[in-house]
Coordinates of C-alpha atoms in Angstrom, one line a residue:
X1 CA -47.9 82.5 -23.4
X2 CA -45.9 82.3 -20.0
X3 CA -48.0 85.6 -18.7
X4 CA -51.4 83.9 -19.6
X5 CA -50.9 80.8 -17.3
X6 CA -51.1 82.6 -13.9
X7 CA -53.8 84.7 -15.2
X8 CA -55.7 81.5 -16.0
X9 CA -54.8 80.1 -12.7
X10 CA -56.3 82.8 -10.9
X11 CA -59.6 82.5 -12.8
X12 CA -59.6 78.9 -12.2
X13 CA -59.0 79.6 -8.4
X14 CA -61.5 82.4 -8.4
X15 CA -64.1 80.2 -10.1
X16 CA -63.6 77.4 -7.7
X17 CA -64.1 79.5 -4.8
X18 CA -67.3 81.0 -6.1
X19 CA -68.5 77.4 -6.9
X20 CA -67.5 76.3 -3.4
X21 CA -69.4 79.2 -1.8
X22 CA -72.3 78.4 -3.5
X23 CA -72.1 74.7 -2.9
X24 CA -71.7 75.6 0.8
X25 CA -74.9 77.8 0.8
X26 CA -76.9 75.2 -1.2
X27 CA -75.6 72.4 1.4
X28 CA -76.6 74.8 4.5
X29 CA -80.0 75.4 2.4
X30 CA -80.9 71.9 2.2
X31 CA -79.5 70.2 5.0
X32 CA -81.8 70.0 8.3
X33 CA -80.8 72.0 11.4
X34 CA -79.9 70.3 14.6
X35 CA -80.7 72.9 16.6
X36 CA -83.3 71.7 19.5
X37 CA -86.0 73.8 20.6
X38 CA -86.3 75.2 24.6
X39 CA -88.9 72.7 25.7
X40 CA -89.6 75.0 28.5
X41 CA -90.8 77.7 25.8
X42 CA -92.5 75.2 23.7
X43 CA -94.9 74.0 26.3
X44 CA -95.3 77.8 28.0
X45 CA -93.4 77.4 31.2
X46 CA -90.6 79.9 30.4
X47 CA -92.5 82.3 32.7
X48 CA -93.5 79.9 35.4
X49 CA -93.0 81.3 38.9
X50 CA -94.3 78.2 40.7
X51 CA -92.3 75.0 40.7
X52 CA -95.4 72.9 41.2
X53 CA -96.6 74.4 38.1
X54 CA -96.7 72.0 34.8
X55 CA -98.1 72.3 31.2
X56 CA -101.3 70.7 30.2
X57 CA -102.0 69.1 26.9
X58 CA -105.6 68.2 26.2
X59 CA -106.7 66.4 23.3
X60 CA -103.4 67.0 21.5
X61 CA -103.9 70.8 22.0
X62 CA -101.5 72.8 24.4
X63 CA -103.9 74.7 26.8
X64 CA -102.9 78.3 27.9
X65 CA -103.5 77.5 31.7
X66 CA -101.0 75.5 33.7
X67 CA -102.0 72.5 35.9
X68 CA -99.8 71.6 38.6
X69 CA -98.5 68.6 41.0
X70 CA -99.0 68.4 44.6
X71 CA -97.4 65.6 46.8
X72 CA -97.0 63.6 43.7
X73 CA -100.8 64.1 42.4
X74 CA -101.8 65.7 39.3
X75 CA -104.1 68.7 39.8
X76 CA -106.0 70.2 36.4
X77 CA -106.6 74.1 36.3
X78 CA -110.4 74.6 36.7
X79 CA -110.3 76.8 33.8
X80 CA -108.8 74.0 31.7
X81 CA -111.6 71.6 33.0
X82 CA -114.5 73.9 32.2
X83 CA -113.4 75.0 28.9
X84 CA -111.6 71.5 27.4
X85 CA -113.0 68.8 29.5
X86 CA -116.2 69.0 31.5
X87 CA -118.1 72.4 32.0
X88 CA -120.4 70.8 34.5
X89 CA -117.7 71.6 37.3
X90 CA -118.6 74.8 38.6
X91 CA -116.7 76.9 41.3
X92 CA -118.3 79.2 43.6
X93 CA -115.7 81.7 44.7
X94 CA -117.8 83.4 47.2
X95 CA -118.2 80.1 49.4
X96 CA -115.1 78.2 48.1
X97 CA -116.8 75.3 47.1
X98 CA -116.6 72.8 44.1
X99 CA -119.7 71.5 42.7
X100 CA -120.4 69.0 40.1
X101 CA -123.7 67.8 39.0
X102 CA -125.1 64.3 37.5
X103 CA -128.8 63.9 36.3
X104 CA -129.6 62.9 40.0
X105 CA -126.9 64.2 42.5
X106 CA -125.1 67.3 43.5
X107 CA -121.5 66.7 44.5
X108 CA -119.9 69.4 46.8
X109 CA -116.4 69.7 47.7
X110 CA -114.9 72.4 50.1
X111 CA -111.5 73.7 49.2
X112 CA -108.5 71.8 50.9
X113 CA -110.6 69.0 52.0
X114 CA -110.4 65.3 51.3
X115 CA -113.9 64.8 51.9
X116 CA -116.8 65.1 49.3
X117 CA -120.6 65.0 49.6
X118 CA -123.0 63.3 47.4
X119 CA -126.2 65.2 48.1
X120 CA -125.9 64.7 52.1
X121 CA -123.8 61.6 51.8
X122 CA -120.1 62.1 53.0
X123 CA -117.3 60.4 51.2
X124 CA -113.4 60.5 51.2
X125 CA -110.5 60.3 49.1
X126 CA -106.9 59.8 50.1
X127 CA -105.8 63.2 48.5
X128 CA -106.9 66.6 48.8
X129 CA -109.3 67.2 46.0
X130 CA -109.4 71.0 45.4
X131 CA -106.5 73.4 46.2
X132 CA -106.6 77.0 45.8
X133 CA -103.4 79.3 44.8
X134 CA -104.4 82.8 44.7
X135 CA -107.2 83.3 42.2
X136 CA -106.2 79.7 40.5
X137 CA -108.3 76.9 41.3
X138 CA -107.0 73.2 40.9
X139 CA -109.0 70.0 40.8
X140 CA -107.3 66.5 41.6
X141 CA -107.0 64.6 38.1
X142 CA -108.3 61.4 39.9
X143 CA -111.4 63.2 41.2
X144 CA -112.0 64.7 37.6
X145 CA -111.4 61.3 36.1
X146 CA -114.1 59.9 38.5
X147 CA -116.8 62.0 36.8
X148 CA -115.5 62.5 33.3
X149 CA -113.7 59.5 32.4
X150 CA -110.4 61.3 31.3
X151 CA -107.3 59.4 30.9
X152 CA -103.7 61.2 31.7
X153 CA -100.1 60.6 31.7
X154 CA -97.6 62.7 33.8
X155 CA -94.2 63.3 32.1
X156 CA -90.9 65.3 33.1
X157 CA -88.5 67.3 31.7
X158 CA -90.2 69.6 31.3
X159 CA -93.2 68.7 33.7
X160 CA -96.6 68.4 31.7
X161 CA -99.5 66.2 31.6
X162 CA -101.1 64.8 28.6
X163 CA -104.8 64.4 28.9
X164 CA -107.4 62.5 26.8
X165 CA -111.0 63.7 27.3
X166 CA -112.6 63.2 23.7
X167 CA -113.1 59.5 22.4
X168 CA -113.9 58.2 19.0
X169 CA -111.9 58.2 15.8
X170 CA -108.7 59.6 15.5
X171 CA -106.3 59.8 12.3
X172 CA -102.9 58.3 13.0
X173 CA -99.9 57.1 10.8
X174 CA -96.5 55.3 11.5
X175 CA -93.0 56.6 11.1
X176 CA -90.9 55.0 8.5
X177 CA -87.6 56.0 9.8
X178 CA -85.7 57.7 12.8
X179 CA -86.7 61.4 12.3
X180 CA -87.7 64.5 14.3
X181 CA -90.6 66.4 15.0
X182 CA -90.1 70.2 14.5
X183 CA -91.7 73.5 15.8
X184 CA -92.8 74.5 12.4
X185 CA -93.2 72.9 8.9
X186 CA -89.6 73.2 7.7
X187 CA -86.1 71.9 8.0
X188 CA -84.6 74.8 9.5
X189 CA -87.3 75.0 12.4
X190 CA -85.9 73.5 15.6
X191 CA -86.4 70.1 16.8
X192 CA -89.0 69.3 19.4
X193 CA -88.5 65.7 19.8
X194 CA -87.0 62.5 18.3
X195 CA -89.4 59.9 17.1
X196 CA -88.4 56.4 16.1
X197 CA -89.2 53.9 13.0
X198 CA -92.6 52.4 14.0
X199 CA -93.7 55.0 16.2
X200 CA -97.2 55.8 15.8
X201 CA -98.3 59.8 15.4
X202 CA -101.7 61.3 15.8
X203 CA -102.6 63.4 12.8
X204 CA -103.7 66.8 13.6
X205 CA -103.6 68.7 10.0
X206 CA -102.1 67.3 6.6
X207 CA -100.5 69.9 4.4
X208 CA -98.7 69.4 0.8
X209 CA -95.3 68.7 2.3
X210 CA -95.5 68.6 6.0
X211 CA -98.1 67.2 8.6
X212 CA -98.9 68.4 12.1
X213 CA -98.7 65.5 14.4
X214 CA -98.7 64.8 18.2
X215 CA -96.3 62.3 19.5
X216 CA -96.4 60.4 22.7
X217 CA -95.7 62.8 25.6
X218 CA -97.5 65.7 24.0
X219 CA -94.9 66.8 21.7
X220 CA -97.0 68.7 19.1
X221 CA -95.2 69.8 15.8
X222 CA -94.4 68.9 12.0
X223 CA -92.8 66.2 10.3
X224 CA -92.4 65.6 6.5
X225 CA -95.0 63.8 4.7
X226 CA -92.5 61.4 3.2
X227 CA -91.6 59.8 6.5
X228 CA -95.2 58.8 7.3
X229 CA -96.7 55.5 6.2
X230 CA -100.2 53.9 6.6
X231 CA -102.1 56.9 7.4
X232 CA -105.6 55.3 8.9
X233 CA -108.2 56.0 11.5
X234 CA -108.2 54.4 14.9
X235 CA -111.0 54.4 17.5
X236 CA -110.0 55.7 20.8
X237 CA -112.2 54.2 23.1
X238 CA -113.3 54.7 27.0
X239 CA -114.8 52.5 29.6
X240 CA -116.4 55.4 31.3
X241 CA -120.2 55.6 31.0
X242 CA -122.0 59.2 30.4
X243 CA -124.7 59.5 32.8
X244 CA -128.2 59.6 31.1
X245 CA -130.5 62.5 31.6
X246 CA -134.0 61.2 31.7
X247 CA -136.7 63.2 30.5
X248 CA -140.6 63.7 31.4
X249 CA -142.7 63.7 28.0
X250 CA -146.3 64.6 27.6
X251 CA -148.0 62.4 25.2
X252 CA -148.6 64.1 21.8
X253 CA -147.8 67.9 21.5
X254 CA -147.6 70.6 24.0
X255 CA -150.0 73.5 23.6
X256 CA -149.2 75.8 26.4
X257 CA -150.8 79.3 27.2
X258 CA -149.2 81.7 29.6
X259 CA -151.5 83.2 31.7
X260 CA -150.4 86.5 33.2
X261 CA -151.4 86.8 36.9
X262 CA -150.6 90.0 38.6
X263 CA -152.8 89.4 41.8
X264 CA -154.4 86.6 43.5
X265 CA -157.7 88.1 42.3
X266 CA -156.8 86.9 38.6
X267 CA -156.7 83.1 39.4
X268 CA -160.3 83.3 39.6
X269 CA -160.6 84.0 36.1
X270 CA -159.0 80.9 34.5
X271 CA -162.4 79.3 33.6
X272 CA -163.8 82.5 31.7
X273 CA -160.3 83.2 30.0
X274 CA -160.1 79.5 28.7
X275 CA -163.8 79.4 27.8
X276 CA -163.7 79.0 23.9
X277 CA -160.3 77.9 23.6
X278 CA -159.4 74.6 21.8
X279 CA -156.8 72.1 22.4
X280 CA -154.7 73.7 25.4
X281 CA -153.4 71.1 27.5
X282 CA -151.0 73.2 29.7
X283 CA -151.4 76.6 31.4
X284 CA -148.6 78.6 33.0
X285 CA -149.7 81.3 35.4
X286 CA -147.1 83.8 36.4
X287 CA -146.9 83.3 40.0
X288 CA -143.5 83.4 41.2
X289 CA -140.5 85.8 41.1
X290 CA -137.2 86.5 42.8
X291 CA -138.2 89.0 45.4
X292 CA -134.8 89.6 47.0
X293 CA -130.9 89.2 47.0
X294 CA -131.3 86.4 49.3
X295 CA -133.1 83.6 47.4
X296 CA -136.6 84.4 48.6
X297 CA -139.6 84.4 45.9
X298 CA -142.7 86.2 45.8
X299 CA -145.8 84.0 45.3
X300 CA -149.4 84.4 43.9
X301 CA -150.2 80.7 43.8
X302 CA -153.5 79.3 44.9
X303 CA -154.4 75.6 45.2
X304 CA -158.1 76.3 44.0
X305 CA -156.6 77.4 40.5
X306 CA -154.6 74.1 40.1
X307 CA -157.8 72.1 41.3
X308 CA -159.8 73.9 38.6
X309 CA -157.2 73.7 36.0
X310 CA -156.9 70.0 36.3
X311 CA -160.5 69.5 36.2
X312 CA -160.4 71.4 32.9
X313 CA -157.9 68.9 31.5
X314 CA -154.9 71.3 31.7
X315 CA -151.4 70.4 33.6
X316 CA -150.1 73.5 35.5
X317 CA -146.4 74.5 34.6
X318 CA -146.1 77.7 37.2
X319 CA -143.7 80.3 35.9
X320 CA -141.1 81.8 37.9
X321 CA -139.4 85.1 36.7
X322 CA -136.1 86.7 37.7
X323 CA -138.0 89.7 38.2
X324 CA -141.2 91.3 39.6
X325 CA -140.3 94.6 38.0
X326 CA -137.6 95.3 35.7
X327 CA -135.6 97.6 37.9
X328 CA -134.6 94.8 40.4
X329 CA -134.0 91.9 38.1
X330 CA -130.6 92.1 37.3
X331 CA -129.7 93.0 40.9
X332 CA -131.3 89.7 42.2
X333 CA -129.9 87.5 39.8
X334 CA -126.2 88.8 40.4
X335 CA -126.9 88.6 44.4
X336 CA -128.6 85.1 44.4
X337 CA -127.1 82.9 41.7
X338 CA -123.2 83.4 42.3
X339 CA -124.1 81.9 45.8
X340 CA -124.5 78.1 46.5
X341 CA -126.6 78.6 49.8
X342 CA -128.8 81.1 48.2
X343 CA -129.1 78.8 45.0
X344 CA -130.1 76.1 47.1
X345 CA -132.5 78.2 49.0
X346 CA -134.2 79.4 45.8
X347 CA -134.5 75.9 44.2
X348 CA -135.8 74.5 47.6
X349 CA -138.5 77.1 47.8
X350 CA -139.5 76.5 44.2
X351 CA -139.9 72.7 44.8
X352 CA -141.7 73.2 48.2
X353 CA -144.2 75.6 46.5
X354 CA -144.5 72.8 43.5
X355 CA -145.1 70.3 46.0
X356 CA -147.5 72.2 48.2
X357 CA -149.9 73.2 45.2
X358 CA -149.6 70.0 43.3
X359 CA -148.0 71.5 40.1
X360 CA -147.2 69.4 37.3
X361 CA -144.2 71.5 36.1
X362 CA -142.1 74.6 36.6
X363 CA -141.5 77.3 33.7
X364 CA -138.4 79.2 34.3
X365 CA -138.3 82.7 32.6
X366 CA -135.3 84.2 33.5
X367 CA -134.4 87.0 30.7
X368 CA -132.1 89.5 33.2
X369 CA -129.2 87.1 33.4
X370 CA -126.0 89.1 32.5
X371 CA -123.0 87.6 30.6
X372 CA -120.9 87.2 33.8
X373 CA -123.7 85.3 35.5
X374 CA -123.8 82.9 32.6
X375 CA -122.4 80.0 34.5
X376 CA -124.1 80.6 37.7
X377 CA -127.5 80.5 36.0
X378 CA -126.9 77.2 34.3
X379 CA -125.8 75.7 37.7
X380 CA -128.9 76.9 39.0
X381 CA -130.8 75.2 36.1
X382 CA -128.6 72.1 37.0
X383 CA -129.4 71.9 40.6
X384 CA -133.2 72.5 39.9
X385 CA -133.5 69.9 37.2
X386 CA -132.3 67.5 39.8
X387 CA -134.9 68.3 42.4
X388 CA -137.7 68.3 39.5
X389 CA -136.5 65.0 38.2
X390 CA -136.5 63.5 41.6
X391 CA -140.0 64.7 42.1
X392 CA -141.2 63.9 38.9
X393 CA -142.0 67.6 38.2
X394 CA -141.6 68.8 34.5
X395 CA -139.2 71.5 34.0
X396 CA -139.3 73.7 30.9
X397 CA -137.1 76.9 30.3
X398 CA -137.9 79.8 28.5
X399 CA -135.2 81.4 26.0
X400 CA -134.6 84.0 23.7
X401 CA -133.8 83.0 20.0
X402 CA -130.4 81.8 19.7
X403 CA -128.0 84.5 18.9
X404 CA -124.3 85.5 19.6
X405 CA -125.4 87.9 22.3
X406 CA -127.6 85.2 24.3
X407 CA -124.9 82.5 23.5
X408 CA -124.2 82.4 27.3
X409 CA -127.7 80.9 28.1
X410 CA -126.2 77.8 26.4
X411 CA -129.6 76.4 25.1
X412 CA -127.8 73.4 23.8
X413 CA -126.9 72.4 27.6
X414 CA -130.6 73.6 28.5
X415 CA -131.6 70.9 26.1
X416 CA -129.7 68.1 28.1
X417 CA -131.0 69.1 31.4
X418 CA -134.6 70.3 31.0
X419 CA -137.7 68.3 29.8
X420 CA -138.4 71.1 27.4
X421 CA -136.8 74.3 26.2
X422 CA -139.4 77.2 25.1
X423 CA -137.9 79.3 22.3
X424 CA -139.7 82.6 22.5
X425 CA -139.6 83.3 18.6
X426 CA -141.0 86.7 19.0
X427 CA -139.8 90.6 19.8
X428 CA -137.7 90.6 16.3
X429 CA -138.0 94.1 16.9
X430 CA -138.6 94.8 20.6
X431 CA -140.7 97.7 22.1
X432 CA -137.5 99.6 22.6
X433 CA -136.3 99.4 19.0
X434 CA -135.0 102.3 17.4
X435 CA -136.6 101.0 14.1
X436 CA -140.0 99.7 13.2
X437 CA -140.5 96.1 12.4
X438 CA -142.6 93.0 12.9
X439 CA -143.0 90.9 16.1
X440 CA -142.4 87.8 14.3
X441 CA -141.9 87.4 10.5
X442 CA -141.6 83.9 9.3
X443 CA -138.0 84.0 8.4
X444 CA -137.1 85.1 12.0
X445 CA -139.0 82.2 13.1
X446 CA -137.6 79.6 10.9
X447 CA -134.0 80.8 11.8
X448 CA -135.0 80.3 15.5
X449 CA -136.1 76.9 14.9
X450 CA -133.1 76.0 12.7
X451 CA -130.8 77.3 15.0
X452 CA -132.2 75.5 18.0
X453 CA -132.4 72.1 16.1
X454 CA -128.5 72.6 15.8
X455 CA -128.3 72.5 19.3
X456 CA -131.0 70.0 20.8
X457 CA -133.4 67.3 19.7
X458 CA -136.7 68.6 18.2
X459 CA -138.6 66.7 20.8
X460 CA -137.1 69.2 23.5
X461 CA -138.2 72.5 21.8
X462 CA -141.4 74.3 22.1
X463 CA -142.0 77.1 19.8
X464 CA -142.9 80.5 21.5
X465 CA -145.7 82.2 19.3
X466 CA -147.1 85.8 19.9
X467 CA -150.9 86.9 20.2
X468 CA -149.8 90.3 20.1
X469 CA -148.9 93.2 17.6
X470 CA -147.1 96.4 17.9
X471 CA -148.5 99.5 16.4
X472 CA -145.3 101.8 15.5
X473 CA -145.3 105.6 15.4
X474 CA -142.7 107.5 13.5
X475 CA -142.6 111.0 14.0
X476 CA -139.7 112.8 12.8
X477 CA -136.5 110.9 14.1
X478 CA -138.5 109.4 17.1
X479 CA -139.7 105.9 16.8
X480 CA -142.1 104.6 19.6
X481 CA -144.7 101.6 19.8
X482 CA -147.5 100.2 21.8
X483 CA -148.5 96.7 22.1
X484 CA -152.1 95.4 21.6
X485 CA -154.2 92.3 21.6
X486 CA -155.7 91.0 18.3
X487 CA -159.2 92.4 18.8
X488 CA -157.9 95.9 19.5
X489 CA -155.4 95.6 16.1
X490 CA -158.7 94.7 14.2
X491 CA -160.4 97.7 15.7
X492 CA -157.5 100.1 14.8
X493 CA -157.4 98.6 11.1
X494 CA -161.2 99.2 10.5
X495 CA -161.3 102.5 12.4
X496 CA -158.7 104.2 10.2
X497 CA -160.4 102.5 6.9
X498 CA -157.1 100.1 6.2
X499 CA -156.7 97.4 3.8
X500 CA -153.9 95.2 4.8
X501 CA -151.5 93.7 2.3
X502 CA -149.9 90.3 2.6
X503 CA -146.3 90.2 2.6
X504 CA -144.8 86.9 1.5
X505 CA -141.3 87.4 2.7
X506 CA -142.8 88.4 6.2
X507 CA -145.5 85.8 6.4
X508 CA -147.6 88.7 7.8
X509 CA -150.3 91.1 6.7
X510 CA -149.1 95.0 6.7
X511 CA -150.7 98.2 6.7
X512 CA -149.7 101.8 7.5
X513 CA -151.5 105.2 7.6
X514 CA -150.7 109.0 8.4
X515 CA -152.3 110.8 11.3
X516 CA -151.3 114.3 12.6
X517 CA -147.8 114.5 10.8
X518 CA -146.8 110.7 12.0
X519 CA -146.7 107.7 10.1
X520 CA -148.1 104.6 11.9
X521 CA -146.9 100.9 10.8
X522 CA -148.5 97.8 11.7
X523 CA -147.2 94.4 10.8
X524 CA -150.1 92.2 11.9
X525 CA -150.3 88.8 13.9
X526 CA -153.4 87.1 13.0
X527 CA -154.9 83.6 11.8
X528 CA -152.9 83.4 8.9
X529 CA -149.4 84.3 10.4
X530 CA -150.1 82.3 13.2
X531 CA -150.8 79.1 11.1
X532 CA -147.6 80.0 9.1
X533 CA -145.8 79.4 12.6
X534 CA -147.8 76.5 13.5
X535 CA -147.0 74.9 10.1
X536 CA -143.4 75.3 10.4
X537 CA -143.6 74.0 14.3
X538 CA -145.0 70.8 12.7
X539 CA -142.8 70.5 9.8
X540 CA -140.0 70.4 12.1
X541 CA -141.7 68.0 14.4
X542 CA -141.2 70.1 17.4
X543 CA -142.8 69.3 20.9
X544 CA -145.3 71.9 20.4
X545 CA -146.4 75.6 20.9
X546 CA -146.7 78.0 23.7
X547 CA -148.4 81.3 23.4
X548 CA -148.0 84.7 24.8
X549 CA -150.4 85.3 26.2
X550 CA -154.0 84.1 27.0
X551 CA -156.5 86.7 26.3
X552 CA -154.9 88.5 23.7
X553 CA -156.0 86.0 20.8
X554 CA -159.5 86.3 19.2
X555 CA -161.6 83.2 19.0
X556 CA -161.0 82.1 15.4
X557 CA -157.2 81.5 16.2
X558 CA -158.0 78.3 18.1
X559 CA -159.7 76.7 15.0
X560 CA -156.1 77.2 13.3
X561 CA -154.3 76.1 16.8
X562 CA -156.2 72.9 16.8
X563 CA -155.4 71.7 13.3
X564 CA -151.6 71.7 13.9
X565 CA -151.6 70.7 18.0
X566 CA -154.0 67.6 17.7

């Protein structure tokens, strides 16, 4: 019995030790850590090599690019401005000039200057407006605020600027008791900041147990849901007034035809080519094109054409293309648009011609713009729109159908600055396609309309409709095509004894035939297919239609057009 007591004691001690061990582990598991996060790392400043650089938080999100402080003034990285605040700030890296456009003015600032120009009028600030540090460009926050209505606060330890650029409803909540915001949702995650009872936090994302929040000072992290109360929406307001882009509107729908003009002799055919048409109220002759890398343009314009068009009751919206031939187009665009002096020259020449020839409008058809020149193209359009607006000239812009690979054309912004945006709802299968297919099936057209309406008001959209059809030839693995006018297509169908079949899903008549070992396929654009497209135009209350091109239609088409335009 005596021997059993030491054994029992040992067992008890072991049990106590084990229980203590598990108790300690349990306490550790459920006790929040007091470890504090390294805020320089949290705000992305750990690799900072410039003492002037600070972090930037825009609308409760830490941005990748650092901003800076010079002489006590906050400067925002230009990339941050363009991507997160206002993309109308444009930087010309070739001529070292910052440009901002309003509906009526061009504001320009040279690097390192305290002066800025509104058109030709000089103004001055008490600070340097634009600073360049190597490849980085910074703009004074006060200058950005002047034209964008941002609010910002500078904080230290570590240096950071908290910027608000988006206004409207936000979700907020109050803190129930003194607690901490952590890097991640978990009590073992390091602490970013302390918050006090009664502090108001902005709610970014609510989860089951934790909520992502932003506290004063731009601290973004997580807090447990049980420490939040009175979740509610709050209106964030600004007294900044956004400039209004006015637009010139035609009464009723636009019925535009492009008139392809390859020489001045063709200008004399306007009367003959429009004879028998119905409902046309705008003609767009293909008169102008970029002609070199300095901003000059070629012209086939004649005042007699404009006078005759006006006599016939047509407005003239002369077209300017970015190419006179496909080989030089891309080169000229990349040589002209990234340079402010060349863009100004180009814009002034366009407006000069418009005034000289009494044009009612300009139709921009730049189809060779590369991704790297997307911002330059938009800046060209902004600057052209100002001159058009100030001279009462209608500005319309031709565009491919919306797609991921043409997103940089930014038709949403075009819809803001232009009077009309023409969606060229054709070339579903382009002539260079490796696969045969229609020029414009109704599904393709309807998707183009829907996608465009997601980016601008219907009153801005003109639907581009084809008067041509492609005949596809499949010979072995080789696929080629040729484009023909409607009358020629009728002859091809008749001469080959073909009977077309209506395809409901395509909204097109279709036929095919074999000849000399090759298969020929034709998706036909005719009165029936054109009427379907016009019906979609009307059902979606679009601004009108534009047809490529005058002379490729059959006379019967105009009886269809007139039903939907007037």
